[in-house]
Amino acid sequence: MGNYPTRAAGSGRLRDTQPEVADDMANTLTLQCGVTLHLQPVKRMVLQNILAEFGDVGALMNNPALLRHLTGGQQMKALAATEKLFTYCAGWGVANEPPADSDEELLGVLSGGSDGPHVRRANWIRYVLVSGQGEMGELIGAVMALSFQEETAVDEKEQRIRELEAQLDSMKNGAVADTAVSFNASQDMPE
Amino acid sequence: MIYTYTTQAGIRLAIGRIPRQSIDQFLADHPQPEPPTKTVMAWGDVEEHVPVWDDPEYRMEMQAYYLQIGREQFDLITPALTILPGREPDADLVEMQAAGIAGSSPADTLRYGVLVEDGDVTAVVAEVFYRSTVTQRGIDEAAAGYAATWMDKPVLASKLPELPAEYAQSYRDRVAARFCGYTWNGFCDLAGPEQSACVAFYLIEQRLGWLASKLK
């Protein structure tokens, strides 16, 4: 993420503490500026699509140090994906509205001509509330955790993985055993 | 016949088919990660290399793999889908496009504005595949129609002796195509259910032949 102009709301005095996430896995995040954001889950499919834009996620997950050795093109790709991830999590994953006296002109310009409420909210959080990349990351993490952990979300995710596994196992151009068993699964899935 | 699907958000899609070769190529381009193996001593002091399915690194690789393939499958299936008049993708999509989160391509419209629920994606992908290539559902439907039984049981329920031979399903499909008198291109031009019916016919004939040979 770049060096965005940030200023704290409220007193403007920054605290040295990390943002506070309530214990109940919850749906609030208190920023260093003192503002408490009310979080809400976002669509997991959209999150997954943005995450996939990071490129070789598998290699990075196994060895985060690789981040330091990304080529220029890979860094740009990861940067763009990070921007999208923050905009989505802050714009769609936060319920707070920018206050009535917020700098409308500033938010309008920063929205790049988009009058959408989500992008305005994301810009308000990005340029007015958060105090740095660490806090931006905290917000992304909190919204993602909420989105993937709401009620049966984990079960659904695992189910989705099982479905994809079944889909791919039966469709891939890999080897299959020469037995009738291989062809008798009665699931409604592509081979 | 046009098949329509209504998403959980109420958007109606017409689902057609894509060339089978596109699916084969997609799968060939996305090989699944292989799990690491560990050596165990089997009965008779024979060493066996067994896959370690719960290896943490492998599981992370698989998660990343599914993430990637989950995104890229939209590019594959988009040509088969048409958004029907009626309820349109909501304002979120327009805003996501303005914010640069989503692009304006048809695949991104599906990705970020239409197929945004897990269940919708699974159902639509399965339907496109069913209409485009050989699927288990297609084989089951065709076999049920043929009603071929051996001693009152479906012929396909009988097991062939387990052979050490292994082959890709595309190889099986090619054999089935030739068995039914098609060239490979001619076979690929068939709709998915017809391809599946051809494979079902081949599998039934194969098993009937083997079962009959046991009578001699």
Short mmCIF file of C-alpha atoms in Angstrom, two decimals:
data_model
loop_
_atom_site.label_atom_id
_atom_site.label_comp_id
_atom_site.label_asym_id
_atom_site.label_seq_id
_atom_site.Cartn_x
_atom_site.Cartn_y
_atom_site.Cartn_z
CA MET A 1 0.00 0.00 0.00
CA GLY A 2 1.24 3.46 -0.69
CA ASN A 3 1.85 6.39 1.58
CA TYR A 4 -1.64 7.72 1.84
CA PRO A 5 -2.30 10.92 3.70
CA THR A 6 -3.88 9.89 6.94
CA ARG A 7 -5.19 11.91 9.79
CA ALA A 8 -6.81 10.71 12.92
CA ALA A 9 -10.33 11.63 13.76
CA GLY A 10 -11.28 12.88 17.21
CA SER A 11 -8.44 14.36 19.23
CA GLY A 12 -5.87 13.49 16.65
CA ARG A 13 -3.72 11.90 19.34
CA LEU A 14 -2.60 8.48 18.30
CA ARG A 15 -2.38 5.70 20.78
CA ASP A 16 0.44 3.24 20.67
CA THR A 17 -1.81 0.26 21.09
CA GLN A 18 -2.97 -2.13 18.41
CA PRO A 19 -6.57 -1.89 17.20
CA GLU A 20 -8.90 -3.67 19.55
CA VAL A 21 -11.04 -6.50 18.30
CA ALA A 22 -13.70 -7.60 20.75
CA ASP A 23 -13.30 -11.08 22.19
CA ASP A 24 -16.54 -12.50 20.87
CA MET A 25 -15.13 -12.68 17.36
CA ALA A 26 -16.84 -9.97 16.77
CA ASN A 27 -18.09 -7.39 14.78
CA THR A 28 -16.39 -4.32 16.10
CA LEU A 29 -12.90 -2.95 15.66
CA THR A 30 -11.66 0.06 17.59
CA LEU A 31 -9.07 2.03 15.71
CA GLN A 32 -6.23 4.00 17.24
CA CYS A 33 -8.11 7.22 16.53
CA GLY A 34 -10.80 6.02 18.92
CA VAL A 35 -13.49 5.32 16.35
CA THR A 36 -15.19 1.94 16.69
CA LEU A 37 -16.05 0.34 13.38
CA HIS A 38 -19.00 -2.04 13.22
CA LEU A 39 -18.07 -4.91 10.98
CA GLN A 40 -20.28 -7.16 8.89
CA PRO A 41 -19.52 -10.23 6.81
CA VAL A 42 -18.91 -9.81 3.10
CA LYS A 43 -19.39 -12.28 0.29
CA ARG A 44 -16.82 -15.05 0.51
CA MET A 45 -16.78 -15.71 -3.22
CA VAL A 46 -15.77 -12.12 -3.89
CA LEU A 47 -13.07 -12.32 -1.24
CA GLN A 48 -11.76 -15.54 -2.73
CA ASN A 49 -11.68 -14.02 -6.20
CA ILE A 50 -9.65 -11.07 -4.96
CA LEU A 51 -7.30 -13.32 -2.97
CA ALA A 52 -6.65 -15.38 -6.08
CA GLU A 53 -5.34 -12.25 -7.78
CA PHE A 54 -2.31 -12.30 -5.52
CA GLY A 55 -0.79 -14.79 -7.90
CA ASP A 56 1.08 -17.76 -6.55
CA VAL A 57 -0.69 -17.76 -3.20
CA GLY A 58 0.43 -21.31 -2.47
CA ALA A 59 4.11 -20.46 -2.62
CA LEU A 60 3.59 -17.31 -0.56
CA MET A 61 1.60 -19.14 2.09
CA ASN A 62 4.34 -21.73 2.41
CA ASN A 63 7.11 -19.20 2.46
CA PRO A 64 6.07 -15.62 3.21
CA ALA A 65 9.69 -14.52 2.89
CA LEU A 66 9.21 -14.88 -0.85
CA LEU A 67 7.36 -11.58 -0.69
CA ARG A 68 10.74 -9.89 -0.45
CA HIS A 69 11.88 -11.49 -3.67
CA LEU A 70 8.91 -10.76 -5.89
CA THR A 71 9.69 -9.31 -9.29
CA GLY A 72 8.48 -5.79 -10.07
CA GLY A 73 5.50 -7.13 -11.99
CA GLN A 74 4.57 -9.51 -9.18
CA GLN A 75 4.82 -6.70 -6.64
CA MET A 76 2.52 -4.50 -8.70
CA LYS A 77 0.05 -7.34 -8.98
CA ALA A 78 0.13 -7.99 -5.24
CA LEU A 79 -0.18 -4.26 -4.54
CA ALA A 80 -3.22 -3.93 -6.79
CA ALA A 81 -4.84 -6.96 -5.17
CA THR A 82 -4.16 -5.52 -1.69
CA GLU A 83 -5.82 -2.27 -2.70
CA LYS A 84 -8.88 -4.13 -3.93
CA LEU A 85 -8.99 -6.22 -0.78
CA PHE A 86 -8.93 -3.16 1.46
CA THR A 87 -11.53 -1.30 -0.59
CA TYR A 88 -13.84 -4.29 -0.51
CA CYS A 89 -13.39 -5.05 3.20
CA ALA A 90 -13.68 -1.41 4.27
CA GLY A 91 -16.42 -0.47 1.83
CA TRP A 92 -18.62 -3.51 2.16
CA GLY A 93 -17.52 -4.98 5.47
CA VAL A 94 -18.07 -1.91 7.65
CA ALA A 95 -21.49 -0.61 8.61
CA ASN A 96 -20.49 2.87 9.84
CA GLU A 97 -21.41 5.78 7.63
CA PRO A 98 -19.08 8.73 7.13
CA PRO A 99 -20.27 11.56 9.40
CA ALA A 100 -22.39 14.30 7.89
CA ASP A 101 -19.60 16.82 8.32
CA SER A 102 -16.99 14.69 6.56
CA ASP A 103 -15.07 16.34 3.78
CA GLU A 104 -17.49 15.62 0.97
CA GLU A 105 -15.31 17.22 -1.65
CA LEU A 106 -12.30 15.18 -0.57
CA LEU A 107 -14.24 11.93 -0.49
CA GLY A 108 -15.85 12.73 -3.83
CA VAL A 109 -12.50 13.36 -5.49
CA LEU A 110 -10.97 10.29 -3.94
CA SER A 111 -13.87 8.18 -5.09
CA GLY A 112 -12.71 8.82 -8.63
CA GLY A 113 -16.10 9.98 -9.77
CA SER A 114 -17.91 7.06 -8.20
CA ASP A 115 -20.81 8.17 -6.09
CA GLY A 116 -21.26 4.76 -4.60
CA PRO A 117 -21.67 4.66 -0.84
CA HIS A 118 -19.31 1.72 -0.41
CA VAL A 119 -16.37 3.35 -2.14
CA ARG A 120 -16.97 6.59 -0.22
CA ARG A 121 -16.98 4.63 3.02
CA ALA A 122 -13.76 2.85 2.05
CA ASN A 123 -12.09 6.16 1.27
CA TRP A 124 -13.31 7.71 4.51
CA ILE A 125 -11.76 4.86 6.46
CA ARG A 126 -8.60 4.80 4.36
CA TYR A 127 -7.83 8.52 4.31
CA VAL A 128 -9.43 9.78 7.49
CA LEU A 129 -9.55 7.04 10.08
CA VAL A 130 -6.81 4.46 9.84
CA SER A 131 -3.36 5.43 10.93
CA GLY A 132 -1.22 3.19 8.78
CA GLN A 133 -0.76 -0.02 6.91
CA GLY A 134 -0.84 -2.08 10.09
CA GLU A 135 -4.31 -0.89 10.91
CA MET A 136 -5.45 -1.41 7.33
CA GLY A 137 -4.25 -4.98 7.61
CA GLU A 138 -6.07 -5.42 10.92
CA LEU A 139 -9.30 -4.28 9.35
CA ILE A 140 -8.88 -6.64 6.39
CA GLY A 141 -8.13 -9.51 8.75
CA ALA A 142 -11.09 -8.77 10.99
CA VAL A 143 -13.59 -8.59 8.12
CA MET A 144 -12.20 -11.74 6.52
CA ALA A 145 -12.34 -13.62 9.83
CA LEU A 146 -15.92 -12.51 10.34
CA SER A 147 -16.88 -13.52 6.80
CA PHE A 148 -15.34 -16.95 7.00
CA GLN A 149 -16.42 -17.71 10.55
CA GLU A 150 -20.03 -16.69 10.63
CA GLU A 151 -22.21 -19.55 11.83
CA THR A 152 -21.89 -22.45 9.42
CA ALA A 153 -19.42 -20.72 7.18
CA VAL A 154 -16.63 -23.13 7.99
CA ASP A 155 -18.81 -26.12 7.22
CA GLU A 156 -19.91 -24.53 3.99
CA LYS A 157 -16.34 -23.77 3.03
CA GLU A 158 -15.30 -27.33 3.71
CA GLN A 159 -18.30 -28.55 1.77
CA ARG A 160 -17.27 -26.34 -1.11
CA ILE A 161 -13.76 -27.74 -0.98
CA ARG A 162 -15.16 -31.28 -0.93
CA GLU A 163 -17.36 -30.47 -3.91
CA LEU A 164 -14.43 -29.03 -5.83
CA GLU A 165 -12.32 -32.02 -4.88
CA ALA A 166 -14.97 -34.38 -6.18
CA GLN A 167 -15.35 -32.30 -9.30
CA LEU A 168 -11.65 -32.27 -9.99
CA ASP A 169 -10.86 -35.80 -8.91
CA SER A 170 -13.35 -37.15 -11.36
CA MET A 171 -12.56 -34.69 -14.14
CA LYS A 172 -8.85 -34.26 -14.09
CA ASN A 173 -6.81 -35.83 -16.77
CA GLY A 174 -5.07 -37.88 -14.16
CA ALA A 175 -5.08 -41.62 -13.91
CA VAL A 176 -8.10 -43.60 -12.78
CA ALA A 177 -8.08 -47.20 -11.77
CA ASP A 178 -9.50 -49.66 -14.24
CA THR A 179 -12.35 -50.78 -12.05
CA ALA A 180 -16.06 -50.41 -12.23
CA VAL A 181 -15.97 -48.71 -8.86
CA SER A 182 -14.36 -45.69 -10.45
CA PHE A 183 -17.40 -45.07 -12.56
CA ASN A 184 -20.16 -45.73 -10.09
CA ALA A 185 -20.15 -42.71 -7.84
CA SER A 186 -23.71 -41.47 -7.90
CA GLN A 187 -22.98 -37.82 -7.37
CA ASP A 188 -24.26 -35.14 -9.58
CA MET A 189 -20.87 -33.83 -10.46
CA PRO A 190 -18.94 -33.52 -13.65
CA GLU A 191 -16.49 -36.28 -14.26
CA MET B 1 -33.77 -26.85 -25.37
CA ILE B 2 -32.56 -23.92 -23.31
CA TYR B 3 -31.84 -24.67 -19.68
CA THR B 4 -32.30 -21.77 -17.30
CA TYR B 5 -30.95 -21.38 -13.81
CA THR B 6 -32.05 -18.80 -11.25
CA THR B 7 -29.43 -17.66 -8.76
CA GLN B 8 -30.16 -17.14 -5.08
CA ALA B 9 -30.34 -13.42 -5.84
CA GLY B 10 -32.99 -14.04 -8.50
CA ILE B 11 -30.87 -13.50 -11.62
CA ARG B 12 -31.82 -15.84 -14.46
CA LEU B 13 -29.15 -17.45 -16.61
CA ALA B 14 -29.45 -19.43 -19.82
CA ILE B 15 -26.92 -22.25 -19.72
CA GLY B 16 -25.45 -23.63 -22.91
CA ARG B 17 -22.30 -25.57 -23.58
CA ILE B 18 -18.64 -25.01 -24.29
CA PRO B 19 -16.32 -27.11 -26.45
CA ARG B 20 -15.24 -30.23 -24.63
CA GLN B 21 -11.68 -29.56 -25.74
CA SER B 22 -11.69 -26.34 -23.67
CA ILE B 23 -12.47 -28.33 -20.54
CA ASP B 24 -9.80 -30.93 -21.31
CA GLN B 25 -7.26 -28.16 -21.87
CA PHE B 26 -8.28 -26.33 -18.69
CA LEU B 27 -7.81 -29.45 -16.61
CA ALA B 28 -4.51 -30.27 -18.29
CA ASP B 29 -3.31 -26.73 -17.55
CA HIS B 30 -4.21 -27.00 -13.87
CA PRO B 31 -2.66 -30.18 -12.53
CA GLN B 32 -3.59 -30.85 -8.95
CA PRO B 33 -0.72 -30.69 -6.44
CA GLU B 34 0.56 -34.09 -5.40
CA PRO B 35 0.75 -34.93 -1.70
CA PRO B 36 4.11 -35.88 -0.18
CA THR B 37 4.59 -39.54 0.56
CA LYS B 38 6.00 -41.45 3.47
CA THR B 39 7.47 -44.91 3.42
CA VAL B 40 5.76 -47.57 5.48
CA MET B 41 6.47 -51.24 5.85
CA ALA B 42 3.58 -53.29 4.55
CA TRP B 43 2.77 -56.92 5.14
CA GLY B 44 5.64 -59.16 4.09
CA ASP B 45 8.25 -56.46 4.77
CA VAL B 46 7.44 -54.71 1.54
CA GLU B 47 8.07 -50.95 1.46
CA GLU B 48 5.12 -48.88 0.38
CA HIS B 49 4.99 -45.17 -0.30
CA VAL B 50 1.70 -43.82 0.98
CA PRO B 51 0.45 -40.27 0.42
CA VAL B 52 0.30 -37.96 3.43
CA TRP B 53 -3.02 -36.23 2.83
CA ASP B 54 -2.93 -34.16 6.01
CA ASP B 55 0.54 -32.71 5.44
CA PRO B 56 0.17 -29.00 6.42
CA GLU B 57 2.13 -27.68 3.44
CA TYR B 58 0.16 -29.87 1.06
CA ARG B 59 -3.13 -28.69 2.54
CA MET B 60 -2.07 -25.09 2.08
CA GLU B 61 -1.07 -25.83 -1.49
CA MET B 62 -4.48 -27.39 -2.07
CA GLN B 63 -6.27 -24.38 -0.60
CA ALA B 64 -4.32 -22.09 -2.89
CA TYR B 65 -5.02 -24.43 -5.79
CA TYR B 66 -8.76 -24.36 -5.19
CA LEU B 67 -8.65 -20.61 -4.78
CA GLN B 68 -6.95 -20.23 -8.14
CA ILE B 69 -9.05 -22.76 -10.01
CA GLY B 70 -12.20 -21.36 -8.41
CA ARG B 71 -11.42 -18.00 -9.93
CA GLU B 72 -10.22 -19.18 -13.32
CA GLN B 73 -13.15 -21.52 -13.94
CA PHE B 74 -15.26 -18.42 -14.60
CA ASP B 75 -13.21 -17.70 -17.73
CA LEU B 76 -13.92 -21.25 -18.84
CA ILE B 77 -17.69 -21.28 -18.35
CA THR B 78 -18.53 -17.70 -19.34
CA PRO B 79 -19.10 -18.45 -23.06
CA ALA B 80 -21.85 -20.89 -22.06
CA LEU B 81 -23.83 -18.40 -19.99
CA THR B 82 -26.26 -15.63 -20.92
CA ILE B 83 -27.94 -13.34 -18.42
CA LEU B 84 -31.63 -13.29 -19.25
CA PRO B 85 -33.78 -10.16 -19.06
CA GLY B 86 -35.30 -9.56 -15.69
CA ARG B 87 -33.41 -8.98 -12.52
CA GLU B 88 -29.97 -7.58 -13.31
CA PRO B 89 -26.76 -7.72 -11.28
CA ASP B 90 -27.18 -5.19 -8.47
CA ALA B 91 -25.57 -1.83 -7.92
CA ASP B 92 -22.74 -3.44 -5.98
CA LEU B 93 -21.26 -4.68 -9.24
CA VAL B 94 -21.29 -1.22 -10.81
CA GLU B 95 -19.59 0.18 -7.74
CA MET B 96 -17.03 -2.59 -7.64
CA GLN B 97 -16.24 -1.91 -11.30
CA ALA B 98 -15.88 1.82 -10.58
CA ALA B 99 -13.57 1.02 -7.68
CA GLY B 100 -11.44 -1.27 -9.85
CA ILE B 101 -12.28 -4.36 -7.82
CA ALA B 102 -14.13 -5.94 -10.72
CA GLY B 103 -13.34 -5.54 -14.38
CA SER B 104 -15.94 -5.07 -17.08
CA SER B 105 -15.41 -8.41 -18.83
CA PRO B 106 -18.30 -10.88 -18.98
CA ALA B 107 -16.33 -13.24 -16.71
CA ASP B 108 -15.94 -10.51 -14.07
CA THR B 109 -19.65 -9.72 -14.31
CA LEU B 110 -20.32 -13.33 -13.35
CA ARG B 111 -17.54 -13.42 -10.77
CA TYR B 112 -18.52 -10.31 -8.85
CA GLY B 113 -22.14 -9.68 -9.73
CA VAL B 114 -23.99 -12.89 -10.58
CA LEU B 115 -22.39 -16.04 -9.17
CA VAL B 116 -21.41 -14.75 -5.75
CA GLU B 117 -22.81 -17.59 -3.66
CA ASP B 118 -21.02 -20.93 -3.31
CA GLY B 119 -24.12 -22.94 -4.16
CA ASP B 120 -24.75 -21.00 -7.37
CA VAL B 121 -21.21 -21.50 -8.62
CA THR B 122 -21.27 -25.23 -7.96
CA ALA B 123 -24.65 -25.71 -9.61
CA VAL B 124 -23.84 -23.66 -12.70
CA VAL B 125 -20.40 -25.19 -13.24
CA ALA B 126 -21.89 -28.68 -12.89
CA GLU B 127 -24.60 -27.86 -15.43
CA VAL B 128 -22.16 -26.41 -17.97
CA PHE B 129 -19.98 -29.50 -17.63
CA TYR B 130 -22.98 -31.81 -17.92
CA ARG B 131 -23.94 -30.13 -21.18
CA SER B 132 -20.41 -30.08 -22.57
CA THR B 133 -18.56 -33.25 -21.70
CA VAL B 134 -18.82 -36.73 -20.20
CA THR B 135 -20.15 -36.59 -16.64
CA GLN B 136 -21.13 -39.16 -14.06
CA ARG B 137 -24.63 -37.72 -14.07
CA GLY B 138 -24.82 -38.22 -17.84
CA ILE B 139 -23.54 -41.79 -17.58
CA ASP B 140 -26.02 -42.61 -14.80
CA GLU B 141 -28.93 -41.16 -16.76
CA ALA B 142 -28.00 -43.05 -19.93
CA ALA B 143 -27.43 -46.31 -18.05
CA ALA B 144 -30.82 -45.97 -16.38
CA GLY B 145 -32.38 -45.55 -19.81
CA TYR B 146 -30.62 -48.62 -21.23
CA ALA B 147 -31.91 -50.64 -18.25
CA ALA B 148 -29.22 -53.27 -18.80
CA THR B 149 -29.18 -55.79 -15.95
CA TRP B 150 -27.30 -58.94 -15.11
CA MET B 151 -29.05 -61.22 -12.67
CA ASP B 152 -31.47 -58.43 -11.85
CA LYS B 153 -28.71 -55.99 -10.97
CA PRO B 154 -27.57 -53.06 -13.11
CA VAL B 155 -24.70 -54.17 -15.29
CA LEU B 156 -22.62 -51.16 -14.29
CA ALA B 157 -22.87 -52.25 -10.65
CA SER B 158 -20.75 -55.27 -11.41
CA LYS B 159 -17.07 -54.89 -10.83
CA LEU B 160 -14.43 -55.73 -13.33
CA PRO B 161 -11.42 -57.51 -11.91
CA GLU B 162 -8.98 -54.96 -10.59
CA LEU B 163 -6.15 -54.62 -13.05
CA PRO B 164 -2.80 -52.94 -12.52
CA ALA B 165 -3.55 -50.77 -15.55
CA GLU B 166 -4.38 -47.11 -15.07
CA TYR B 167 -5.42 -44.52 -17.61
CA ALA B 168 -6.86 -41.06 -17.87
CA GLN B 169 -10.58 -40.62 -18.34
CA SER B 170 -9.91 -38.88 -21.63
CA TYR B 171 -8.34 -42.15 -22.80
CA ARG B 172 -11.47 -44.06 -21.74
CA ASP B 173 -13.58 -41.53 -23.62
CA ARG B 174 -11.48 -41.91 -26.75
CA VAL B 175 -11.87 -45.67 -26.63
CA ALA B 176 -15.61 -45.26 -26.14
CA ALA B 177 -15.79 -42.83 -29.08
CA ARG B 178 -14.05 -45.30 -31.35
CA PHE B 179 -16.18 -48.15 -29.99
CA CYS B 180 -19.29 -46.19 -30.99
CA GLY B 181 -17.92 -45.34 -34.43
CA TYR B 182 -17.05 -41.68 -33.91
CA THR B 183 -13.92 -39.80 -34.79
CA TRP B 184 -12.60 -37.89 -31.79
CA ASN B 185 -13.69 -34.56 -33.26
CA GLY B 186 -17.09 -36.01 -34.10
CA PHE B 187 -17.44 -37.27 -30.55
CA CYS B 188 -16.46 -33.87 -29.11
CA ASP B 189 -19.11 -32.20 -31.27
CA LEU B 190 -21.81 -34.18 -29.47
CA ALA B 191 -23.63 -32.59 -26.56
CA GLY B 192 -22.46 -33.71 -23.12
CA PRO B 193 -25.34 -36.14 -22.44
CA GLU B 194 -24.76 -37.82 -25.83
CA GLN B 195 -21.06 -38.21 -25.09
CA SER B 196 -21.98 -39.68 -21.71
CA ALA B 197 -24.49 -42.04 -23.32
CA CYS B 198 -21.78 -43.26 -25.65
CA VAL B 199 -19.45 -43.92 -22.72
CA ALA B 200 -22.24 -45.65 -20.78
CA PHE B 201 -22.91 -47.89 -23.78
CA TYR B 202 -19.22 -48.77 -24.03
CA LEU B 203 -18.95 -49.51 -20.29
CA ILE B 204 -22.04 -51.72 -20.34
CA GLU B 205 -20.81 -53.62 -23.37
CA GLN B 206 -17.42 -54.05 -21.72
CA ARG B 207 -18.97 -55.49 -18.58
CA LEU B 208 -21.50 -57.63 -20.40
CA GLY B 209 -18.68 -59.12 -22.43
CA TRP B 210 -16.71 -59.93 -19.32
CA LEU B 211 -19.74 -61.32 -17.43
CA ALA B 212 -20.68 -63.49 -20.43
CA SER B 213 -17.14 -64.81 -20.63
CA LYS B 214 -17.49 -66.11 -17.08
CA LEU B 215 -20.36 -68.34 -18.20
CA LYS B 216 -18.23 -70.30 -20.60
#
